[in-house]
N, CA, C and O atoms as a MOPAC input file, in Angstrom:
PM7 MOZYME 1SCF
protein

 N    -50.14300 1   -77.75300 1    31.90200 1
 C    -48.98300 1   -77.23700 1    31.22000 1
 C    -49.46100 1   -76.24900 1    30.16000 1
 O    -50.38200 1   -76.54000 1    29.39700 1
 N    -48.83300 1   -75.09300 1    30.12100 1
 C    -49.23500 1   -74.06300 1    29.17100 1
 C    -48.72700 1   -74.42900 1    27.76900 1
 O    -47.75200 1   -75.16900 1    27.63600 1
 N    -49.38400 1   -73.91500 1    26.73300 1
 C    -48.93000 1   -74.21000 1    25.37000 1
 C    -47.50500 1   -73.71800 1    25.09300 1
 O    -46.76300 1   -74.36200 1    24.35100 1
 N    -47.12300 1   -72.59200 1    25.67900 1
 C    -45.76100 1   -72.08900 1    25.46700 1
 C    -44.73600 1   -73.04000 1    26.07600 1
 O    -43.69000 1   -73.31200 1    25.48700 1
 N    -45.06000 1   -73.53800 1    27.26900 1
 C    -44.12900 1   -74.45700 1    27.92600 1
 C    -44.04000 1   -75.78000 1    27.16000 1
 O    -42.96000 1   -76.35200 1    27.01400 1
 N    -45.18400 1   -76.25600 1    26.67400 1
 C    -45.19900 1   -77.50200 1    25.90700 1
 C    -44.36900 1   -77.34400 1    24.63900 1
 O    -43.60900 1   -78.24300 1    24.27900 1
 N    -44.50700 1   -76.20300 1    23.95500 1
 C    -43.72800 1   -75.95400 1    22.73800 1
 C    -42.24000 1   -75.87900 1    23.06300 1
 O    -41.41300 1   -76.41100 1    22.32300 1
 N    -41.90200 1   -75.22000 1    24.16500 1
 C    -40.48900 1   -75.11900 1    24.56100 1
 C    -39.90700 1   -76.49400 1    24.87900 1
 O    -38.77500 1   -76.79400 1    24.49900 1
 N    -40.68200 1   -77.33300 1    25.57700 1
 C    -40.18400 1   -78.67300 1    25.90300 1
 C    -40.02000 1   -79.53900 1    24.65700 1
 O    -39.04300 1   -80.27900 1    24.53700 1
 N    -40.97200 1   -79.45000 1    23.73200 1
 C    -40.83000 1   -80.19300 1    22.48500 1
 C    -39.60400 1   -79.71000 1    21.70900 1
 O    -38.83700 1   -80.51900 1    21.18600 1
 N    -39.42400 1   -78.39600 1    21.63900 1
 C    -38.25800 1   -77.84400 1    20.94400 1
 C    -36.95700 1   -78.28400 1    21.58000 1
 O    -36.00300 1   -78.63100 1    20.88300 1
 N    -36.91700 1   -78.26900 1    22.91800 1
 C    -35.72300 1   -78.71400 1    23.62500 1
 C    -35.44300 1   -80.18600 1    23.36000 1
 O    -34.29000 1   -80.57900 1    23.18100 1
 N    -36.49600 1   -81.00400 1    23.33400 1
 C    -36.32600 1   -82.43300 1    23.05300 1
 C    -35.81100 1   -82.68400 1    21.64900 1
 O    -34.94800 1   -83.53600 1    21.44100 1
 N    -36.34000 1   -81.94300 1    20.68400 1
 C    -35.89100 1   -82.11300 1    19.30300 1
 C    -34.44500 1   -81.67100 1    19.13900 1
 O    -33.64700 1   -82.36300 1    18.50800 1
 N    -34.10700 1   -80.50800 1    19.71200 1
 C    -32.72400 1   -80.01300 1    19.61700 1
 C    -31.75900 1   -80.97600 1    20.30800 1
 O    -30.67100 1   -81.23600 1    19.79500 1
 N    -32.15200 1   -81.50400 1    21.46600 1
 C    -31.28800 1   -82.45200 1    22.18200 1
 C    -31.08500 1   -83.72500 1    21.37700 1
 O    -29.96800 1   -84.23000 1    21.27000 1
 N    -32.16100 1   -84.23700 1    20.81800 1
 C    -32.05400 1   -85.45400 1    20.01200 1
 C    -31.16800 1   -85.26500 1    18.79500 1
 O    -30.34200 1   -86.12300 1    18.48200 1
 N    -31.33900 1   -84.14300 1    18.10800 1
 C    -30.50400 1   -83.86900 1    16.93500 1
 C    -29.04500 1   -83.66300 1    17.33000 1
 O    -28.14200 1   -84.06200 1    16.59400 1
 N    -28.80800 1   -83.04400 1    18.48400 1
 C    -27.42500 1   -82.85100 1    18.94700 1
 C    -26.76000 1   -84.18600 1    19.24900 1
 O    -25.60000 1   -84.40100 1    18.89800 1
 N    -27.49000 1   -85.07500 1    19.89600 1
 C    -26.93100 1   -86.39500 1    20.21000 1
 C    -26.66100 1   -87.17500 1    18.93100 1
 O    -25.63200 1   -87.84100 1    18.81700 1
 N    -27.57400 1   -87.09900 1    17.97000 1
 C    -27.37300 1   -87.77300 1    16.68600 1
 C    -26.15200 1   -87.21000 1    15.96000 1
 O    -25.35100 1   -87.97000 1    15.41500 1
 N    -26.00500 1   -85.89100 1    15.95000 1
 C    -24.85600 1   -85.26400 1    15.29400 1
 C    -23.54600 1   -85.64600 1    15.97500 1
 O    -22.54800 1   -85.90000 1    15.30200 1
 N    -23.54400 1   -85.68700 1    17.31800 1
 C    -22.32900 1   -86.10900 1    18.03600 1
 C    -21.98100 1   -87.56100 1    17.72100 1
 O    -20.81100 1   -87.90400 1    17.55800 1
 N    -23.00300 1   -88.40900 1    17.63800 1
 C    -22.75600 1   -89.81300 1    17.29500 1
 C    -22.13400 1   -89.96100 1    15.91600 1
 O    -21.19700 1   -90.73900 1    15.73800 1
 N    -22.64600 1   -89.22300 1    14.94300 1
 C    -22.08200 1   -89.26700 1    13.58500 1
 C    -20.66100 1   -88.71800 1    13.58300 1
 O    -19.77400 1   -89.27700 1    12.93700 1
 N    -20.44800 1   -87.61500 1    14.31100 1
 C    -19.10500 1   -87.00900 1    14.37500 1
 C    -18.10600 1   -87.96600 1    15.02300 1
 O    -16.98800 1   -88.12500 1    14.53300 1
 N    -18.51000 1   -88.60800 1    16.13200 1
 C    -17.61000 1   -89.53700 1    16.81200 1
 C    -17.31700 1   -90.75900 1    15.94800 1
 O    -16.20700 1   -91.29100 1    15.99100 1
 N    -18.28400 1   -91.20600 1    15.17500 1
 C    -18.06400 1   -92.35300 1    14.28700 1
 C    -17.03000 1   -92.00900 1    13.22800 1
 O    -16.16300 1   -92.83000 1    12.93000 1
 N    -17.10000 1   -90.84600 1    12.66500 1
 C    -16.13800 1   -90.43700 1    11.63900 1
 C    -14.76500 1   -90.10400 1    12.22600 1
 O    -13.75200 1   -90.19200 1    11.53100 1
 N    -14.73500 1   -89.73100 1    13.47800 1
 C    -13.48700 1   -89.30600 1    14.10500 1
 C    -12.56500 1   -90.47900 1    14.40900 1
 O    -11.34400 1   -90.33300 1    14.35300 1
 N    -13.11800 1   -91.61200 1    14.72100 1
 C    -12.31000 1   -92.76100 1    15.10400 1
 C    -12.46000 1   -93.01900 1    16.59000 1
 O    -12.73700 1   -92.10700 1    17.36900 1
 N    -12.27300 1   -94.27500 1    16.97400 1
 C    -12.56200 1   -94.69900 1    18.33500 1
 C    -11.66900 1   -94.00700 1    19.37000 1
 O    -12.16800 1   -93.53100 1    20.39000 1
 N    -10.37300 1   -93.94700 1    19.12500 1
 C     -9.45300 1   -93.39800 1    20.13200 1
 C     -9.66200 1   -91.89300 1    20.33100 1
 O     -9.74000 1   -91.42900 1    21.46900 1
 N     -9.75200 1   -91.14000 1    19.25900 1
 C     -9.96900 1   -89.68800 1    19.38000 1
 C    -11.35900 1   -89.38600 1    19.90500 1
 O    -11.53700 1   -88.43600 1    20.66800 1
 N    -12.34800 1   -90.17700 1    19.50900 1
 C    -13.71400 1   -89.96100 1    19.99900 1
 C    -13.79300 1   -90.22200 1    21.49900 1
 O    -14.49800 1   -89.51700 1    22.22000 1
 N    -13.07100 1   -91.23200 1    21.96400 1
 C    -13.04900 1   -91.54400 1    23.39000 1
 C    -12.44000 1   -90.38700 1    24.18200 1
 O    -12.96900 1   -90.01100 1    25.22800 1
 N    -11.35400 1   -89.82900 1    23.70400 1
 C    -10.71000 1   -88.69600 1    24.38200 1
 C    -11.62500 1   -87.47900 1    24.39500 1
 O    -11.78100 1   -86.82100 1    25.42400 1
 N    -12.22700 1   -87.18300 1    23.25200 1
 C    -13.10400 1   -86.02900 1    23.15400 1
 C    -14.35600 1   -86.21300 1    24.00800 1
 O    -14.81900 1   -85.25900 1    24.63300 1
 N    -14.90700 1   -87.42100 1    24.04300 1
 C    -16.09400 1   -87.68000 1    24.86600 1
 C    -15.77400 1   -87.53600 1    26.35100 1
 O    -16.61100 1   -87.06200 1    27.11900 1
 N    -14.58000 1   -87.93600 1    26.75900 1
 C    -14.17400 1   -87.76700 1    28.15200 1
 C    -14.09100 1   -86.29800 1    28.54500 1
 O    -14.54900 1   -85.90900 1    29.61900 1
 N    -13.51300 1   -85.49600 1    27.68300 1
 C    -13.40200 1   -84.06700 1    27.94500 1
 C    -14.78700 1   -83.42000 1    27.95900 1
 O    -15.08500 1   -82.59400 1    28.82200 1
 N    -15.62900 1   -83.80100 1    27.00100 1
 C    -16.98800 1   -83.27400 1    26.94100 1
 C    -17.77600 1   -83.65700 1    28.19300 1
 O    -18.51700 1   -82.83900 1    28.73700 1
 N    -17.61600 1   -84.89900 1    28.64700 1
 C    -18.28100 1   -85.35800 1    29.86100 1
 C    -17.82900 1   -84.59700 1    31.09300 1
 O    -18.63000 1   -84.33400 1    31.99100 1
 N    -16.55500 1   -84.24100 1    31.14500 1
 C    -16.03900 1   -83.44600 1    32.25700 1
 C    -16.75600 1   -82.10000 1    32.33600 1
 O    -17.19700 1   -81.69100 1    33.41000 1
 N    -16.87100 1   -81.41300 1    31.19700 1
 C    -17.52200 1   -80.11200 1    31.19800 1
 C    -19.01300 1   -80.22100 1    31.50800 1
 O    -19.55500 1   -79.36500 1    32.20700 1
 N    -19.68200 1   -81.24500 1    31.00700 1
 C    -21.09600 1   -81.43900 1    31.31200 1
 C    -21.27400 1   -81.70100 1    32.81100 1
 O    -22.21600 1   -81.19200 1    33.41900 1
 N    -20.37900 1   -82.48900 1    33.40800 1
 C    -20.43800 1   -82.76200 1    34.84500 1
 C    -20.22300 1   -81.50600 1    35.68100 1
 O    -20.91500 1   -81.29900 1    36.67800 1
 N    -19.28000 1   -80.67700 1    35.28800 1
 C    -19.01400 1   -79.43300 1    36.01500 1
 C    -20.22400 1   -78.49500 1    35.91800 1
 O    -20.61900 1   -77.88200 1    36.91000 1
 N    -20.80500 1   -78.38700 1    34.72700 1
 C    -21.98400 1   -77.53900 1    34.56000 1
 C    -23.13500 1   -78.06100 1    35.41100 1
 O    -23.85100 1   -77.27400 1    36.03000 1
 N    -23.32200 1   -79.38200 1    35.45000 1
 C    -24.37100 1   -79.96700 1    36.28100 1
 C    -24.15400 1   -79.69600 1    37.75800 1
 O    -25.11000 1   -79.41700 1    38.48200 1
 N    -22.91400 1   -79.77400 1    38.21400 1
 C    -22.59900 1   -79.50200 1    39.61100 1
 C    -22.88200 1   -78.04500 1    39.97400 1
 O    -23.44500 1   -77.76100 1    41.03200 1
 N    -22.49400 1   -77.13300 1    39.10100 1
 C    -22.75300 1   -75.70800 1    39.33500 1
 C    -24.26300 1   -75.44300 1    39.38600 1
 O    -24.73400 1   -74.71200 1    40.25700 1
 N    -25.01800 1   -76.03200 1    38.45900 1
 C    -26.47200 1   -75.84400 1    38.45600 1
 C    -27.12400 1   -76.44600 1    39.69600 1
 O    -28.11100 1   -75.90600 1    40.19500 1
 N    -26.58900 1   -77.55000 1    40.19800 1
 C    -27.11300 1   -78.15400 1    41.42100 1
 C    -26.93600 1   -77.21600 1    42.60600 1
 O    -27.88100 1   -76.99900 1    43.36400 1
 N    -25.75300 1   -76.66000 1    42.77700 1
 C    -25.51500 1   -75.73900 1    43.88000 1
 C    -26.36300 1   -74.47800 1    43.73400 1
 O    -26.87100 1   -73.95700 1    44.72700 1
 N    -26.51900 1   -73.99000 1    42.52100 1
 C    -27.35200 1   -72.81700 1    42.28300 1
 C    -28.80200 1   -73.10900 1    42.67300 1
 O    -29.45100 1   -72.27800 1    43.30900 1
 N    -29.31000 1   -74.27800 1    42.30000 1
 C    -30.68700 1   -74.64900 1    42.64400 1
 C    -30.87200 1   -74.78700 1    44.14200 1
 O    -31.90400 1   -74.38200 1    44.67800 1
 N    -29.89000 1   -75.35200 1    44.82400 1
 C    -29.97700 1   -75.49900 1    46.28100 1
 C    -30.01800 1   -74.13100 1    46.95000 1
 O    -30.83300 1   -73.89900 1    47.84300 1
 N    -29.14900 1   -73.23100 1    46.52600 1
 C    -29.13000 1   -71.89300 1    47.11400 1
 C    -30.41100 1   -71.13600 1    46.81100 1
 O    -30.90900 1   -70.40300 1    47.66500 1
 N    -30.94700 1   -71.29700 1    45.62400 1
 C    -32.18100 1   -70.61900 1    45.26400 1
 C    -33.35800 1   -71.16900 1    46.06600 1
 O    -34.22700 1   -70.40100 1    46.47800 1
 N    -33.40400 1   -72.46900 1    46.29500 1
 C    -34.49000 1   -73.07400 1    47.06600 1
 C    -34.41000 1   -72.66800 1    48.53800 1
 O    -35.44100 1   -72.43600 1    49.16900 1
 N    -33.22300 1   -72.58000 1    49.08000 1
 C    -33.07400 1   -72.17900 1    50.47900 1
 C    -33.50900 1   -70.74100 1    50.68100 1
 O    -34.10800 1   -70.41800 1    51.70700 1
 N    -33.22000 1   -69.87500 1    49.72900 1
 C    -33.60400 1   -68.47100 1    49.84200 1
 C    -35.10600 1   -68.27900 1    49.74700 1
 O    -35.65500 1   -67.38700 1    50.39200 1
 N    -35.77900 1   -69.10100 1    48.95200 1
 C    -37.21600 1   -68.97400 1    48.79300 1
 C    -37.99200 1   -69.52800 1    49.96500 1
 O    -39.13800 1   -69.13100 1    50.17800 1
 N    -37.40600 1   -70.43600 1    50.73700 1
 C    -38.10500 1   -71.05300 1    51.85100 1
 C    -38.13500 1   -70.15900 1    53.08700 1
 O    -38.94000 1   -70.37800 1    53.99200 1
 N    -37.27400 1   -69.17000 1    53.12700 1
 C    -37.21100 1   -68.30100 1    54.29400 1
 C    -38.29600 1   -67.24200 1    54.21500 1
 O    -38.72900 1   -66.85900 1    53.12800 1
 N    -38.72600 1   -66.78000 1    55.36200 1
 C    -39.74900 1   -65.74800 1    55.43900 1
 C    -39.18300 1   -64.43500 1    54.91600 1
 O    -38.03000 1   -64.10900 1    55.19700 1
 N    -39.97700 1   -63.67000 1    54.15400 1
 C    -39.45900 1   -62.42300 1    53.61100 1
 C    -39.20500 1   -61.35500 1    54.66500 1
 O    -38.41400 1   -60.44000 1    54.43400 1
 N    -39.85800 1   -61.45400 1    55.81300 1
 C    -39.64100 1   -60.46700 1    56.86400 1
 C    -39.25500 1   -61.17800 1    58.15600 1
 O    -39.64800 1   -62.32500 1    58.37100 1
 N    -38.49400 1   -60.51500 1    59.01200 1
 C    -38.08200 1   -61.15000 1    60.25900 1
 C    -39.20700 1   -61.22700 1    61.28200 1
 O    -39.01200 1   -61.80500 1    62.35200 1
 N    -40.38700 1   -60.66100 1    60.98900 1
 C    -41.49100 1   -60.68400 1    61.92500 1
 C    -42.03600 1   -62.10400 1    62.05700 1
 O    -41.87600 1   -62.94000 1    61.16900 1
 N    -42.67900 1   -62.34300 1    63.18500 1
 C    -43.31400 1   -63.63100 1    63.40300 1
 C    -44.56700 1   -63.72900 1    62.53600 1
 O    -45.32800 1   -62.76600 1    62.43200 1
 N    -44.78100 1   -64.87800 1    61.92000 1
 C    -45.95500 1   -65.07800 1    61.08600 1
 C    -47.16200 1   -65.24900 1    61.98900 1
 O    -47.13500 1   -66.05000 1    62.92400 1
 N    -48.21600 1   -64.50200 1    61.71400 1
 C    -49.43000 1   -64.61900 1    62.51100 1
 C    -50.61000 1   -64.82600 1    61.57800 1
 O    -50.63600 1   -64.32400 1    60.45400 1
 N    -51.58100 1   -65.57500 1    62.07000 1
 C    -52.76900 1   -65.84700 1    61.27800 1
 C    -53.99800 1   -65.65000 1    62.14900 1
 O    -54.03000 1   -66.10500 1    63.29200 1
 N    -55.00800 1   -64.97600 1    61.61600 1
 C    -56.26300 1   -64.83400 1    62.32600 1
 C    -57.38100 1   -64.61100 1    61.31800 1
 O    -57.14200 1   -64.17100 1    60.19400 1
 N    -58.59700 1   -64.91900 1    61.73300 1
 C    -59.75500 1   -64.68900 1    60.87400 1
 C    -60.83300 1   -64.02500 1    61.68800 1
 O    -61.10600 1   -64.43100 1    62.81800 1
 N    -61.44800 1   -63.00500 1    61.12400 1
 C    -62.53000 1   -62.29600 1    61.78600 1
 C    -63.74900 1   -62.32500 1    60.87000 1
 O    -63.62400 1   -62.31800 1    59.64500 1
 N    -64.92700 1   -62.35800 1    61.48200 1
 C    -66.14800 1   -62.36900 1    60.69100 1
 C    -67.00500 1   -61.18400 1    61.07700 1
 O    -67.02100 1   -60.76000 1    62.23200 1
 N    -67.69200 1   -60.67100 1    60.13200 1
 C    -68.56800 1   -59.52900 1    60.34900 1
 C    -69.20100 1   -59.17600 1    59.03100 1
 O    -69.54400 1   -60.06500 1    58.25200 1
 N    -69.36200 1   -57.91100 1    58.76700 1
 C    -69.92300 1   -57.52700 1    57.48300 1
 C    -68.92400 1   -57.79800 1    56.35500 1
 O    -69.33000 1   -58.00900 1    55.21200 1
 N    -67.63500 1   -57.79400 1    56.66100 1
 C    -66.58500 1   -58.16900 1    55.71300 1
 C    -65.69100 1   -59.19100 1    56.39000 1
 O    -65.41500 1   -59.08900 1    57.58600 1
 N    -65.24200 1   -60.17300 1    55.63000 1
 C    -64.28800 1   -61.12600 1    56.17900 1
 C    -62.88700 1   -60.66500 1    55.84400 1
 O    -62.60000 1   -60.30000 1    54.70400 1
 N    -62.02300 1   -60.68300 1    56.83000 1
 C    -60.63100 1   -60.29900 1    56.62700 1
 C    -59.75900 1   -61.43800 1    57.12900 1
 O    -59.90500 1   -61.89200 1    58.26400 1
 N    -58.87300 1   -61.88500 1    56.29700 1
 C    -57.94700 1   -62.94900 1    56.65100 1
 C    -56.56700 1   -62.32100 1    56.77800 1
 O    -56.03100 1   -61.80400 1    55.79700 1
 N    -55.98900 1   -62.35800 1    57.96600 1
 C    -54.67300 1   -61.78000 1    58.19900 1
 C    -53.67800 1   -62.91900 1    58.23200 1
 O    -53.78100 1   -63.82600 1    59.05800 1
 N    -52.72100 1   -62.86800 1    57.33400 1
 C    -51.73900 1   -63.93600 1    57.24200 1
 C    -50.40300 1   -63.32500 1    56.85200 1
 O    -50.32900 1   -62.55100 1    55.89800 1
 N    -49.37600 1   -63.65600 1    57.56100 1
 C    -48.03700 1   -63.19700 1    57.25100 1
 C    -47.95400 1   -61.67500 1    57.27100 1
 O    -47.25500 1   -61.07500 1    56.45500 1
 N    -48.66700 1   -61.05700 1    58.20100 1
 C    -48.66000 1   -59.61300 1    58.41300 1
 C    -49.20700 1   -58.85000 1    57.21700 1
 O    -48.88100 1   -57.67600 1    57.03900 1
 N    -50.03000 1   -59.48900 1    56.39400 1
 C    -50.68000 1   -58.81600 1    55.27100 1
 C    -52.17000 1   -59.10200 1    55.33300 1
 O    -52.56500 1   -60.19900 1    55.72800 1
 N    -53.00900 1   -58.14300 1    54.95200 1
 C    -54.46100 1   -58.29700 1    54.99000 1
 C    -54.98800 1   -58.66900 1    53.61200 1
 O    -54.55900 1   -58.12300 1    52.59600 1
 N    -55.92500 1   -59.60700 1    53.59800 1
 C    -56.58100 1   -60.01000 1    52.36300 1
 C    -58.07800 1   -59.89900 1    52.58800 1
 O    -58.61400 1   -60.57200 1    53.46800 1
 N    -58.75300 1   -59.08500 1    51.83200 1
 C    -60.20800 1   -58.98700 1    51.91600 1
 C    -60.81500 1   -60.04900 1    51.01100 1
 O    -60.60400 1   -60.04000 1    49.79900 1
 N    -61.57400 1   -60.96700 1    51.61300 1
 C    -62.15900 1   -62.06500 1    50.85800 1
 C    -63.40800 1   -61.61400 1    50.10600 1
 O    -63.63100 1   -62.04400 1    48.97500 1
 N    -64.22200 1   -60.75800 1    50.71300 1
 C    -65.41800 1   -60.30100 1    50.02800 1
 C    -66.35200 1   -59.60800 1    50.98900 1
 O    -66.08800 1   -59.55200 1    52.19000 1
 N    -67.43200 1   -59.08600 1    50.47400 1
 C    -68.41000 1   -58.37600 1    51.28900 1
 C    -69.42300 1   -59.35200 1    51.87000 1
 O    -69.84300 1   -60.30500 1    51.21300 1
 N    -69.80400 1   -59.09400 1    53.11400 1
 C    -70.87200 1   -59.81600 1    53.80900 1
 C    -70.64700 1   -61.32000 1    53.90300 1
 O    -71.61000 1   -62.08500 1    53.84700 1
 N    -69.42900 1   -61.75100 1    54.04200 1
 C    -69.12600 1   -63.16500 1    54.29700 1
 C    -69.17100 1   -63.39400 1    55.79500 1
 O    -68.44400 1   -62.73400 1    56.53700 1
 N    -69.99400 1   -64.30200 1    56.25300 1
 C    -70.12300 1   -64.58800 1    57.67800 1
 C    -69.91700 1   -66.06600 1    57.91900 1
 O    -70.36100 1   -66.90200 1    57.13200 1
 N    -69.24500 1   -66.38400 1    59.00300 1
 C    -68.99400 1   -67.77900 1    59.35400 1
 C    -70.21000 1   -68.38500 1    60.05200 1
 O    -70.75700 1   -67.78300 1    60.97600 1
 N    -70.63400 1   -69.56400 1    59.61900 1
 C    -71.68300 1   -70.31100 1    60.26200 1
 C    -73.04300 1   -69.63600 1    60.26300 1
 O    -73.93400 1   -70.03400 1    61.01400 1
 N    -73.20400 1   -68.64600 1    59.45100 1
 C    -74.46200 1   -67.90400 1    59.45700 1
 C    -75.30400 1   -68.20300 1    58.22500 1
 O    -75.06800 1   -69.16500 1    57.49400 1
 N    -76.24500 1   -67.38300 1    58.03500 1
 C    -77.19900 1   -67.56500 1    56.94100 1
 C    -76.52500 1   -67.41800 1    55.64500 1
 O    -77.16400 1   -67.53800 1    54.60000 1

């Protein structure tokens, strides 16, 4: 985990915790009946946002799993003075003088 990501996660955790604490204090001062109504409405919006994010994630994952080109994926390896690995219709040069099973 990168330091930036760790800092972001810690910040998100702190903000979430403080938000929950503030809502708890607000609901306590508001009274049981009004707090119950407000919590129900808040829960509805959180549920709708979660549902939208779920569908967005599913669509994003399906798009990433598909091949970027309609061509058939082919793989081959050749050895010689240079090794070339052909994968997904793109060439990758591994290095100079790489030989399979040789000296």
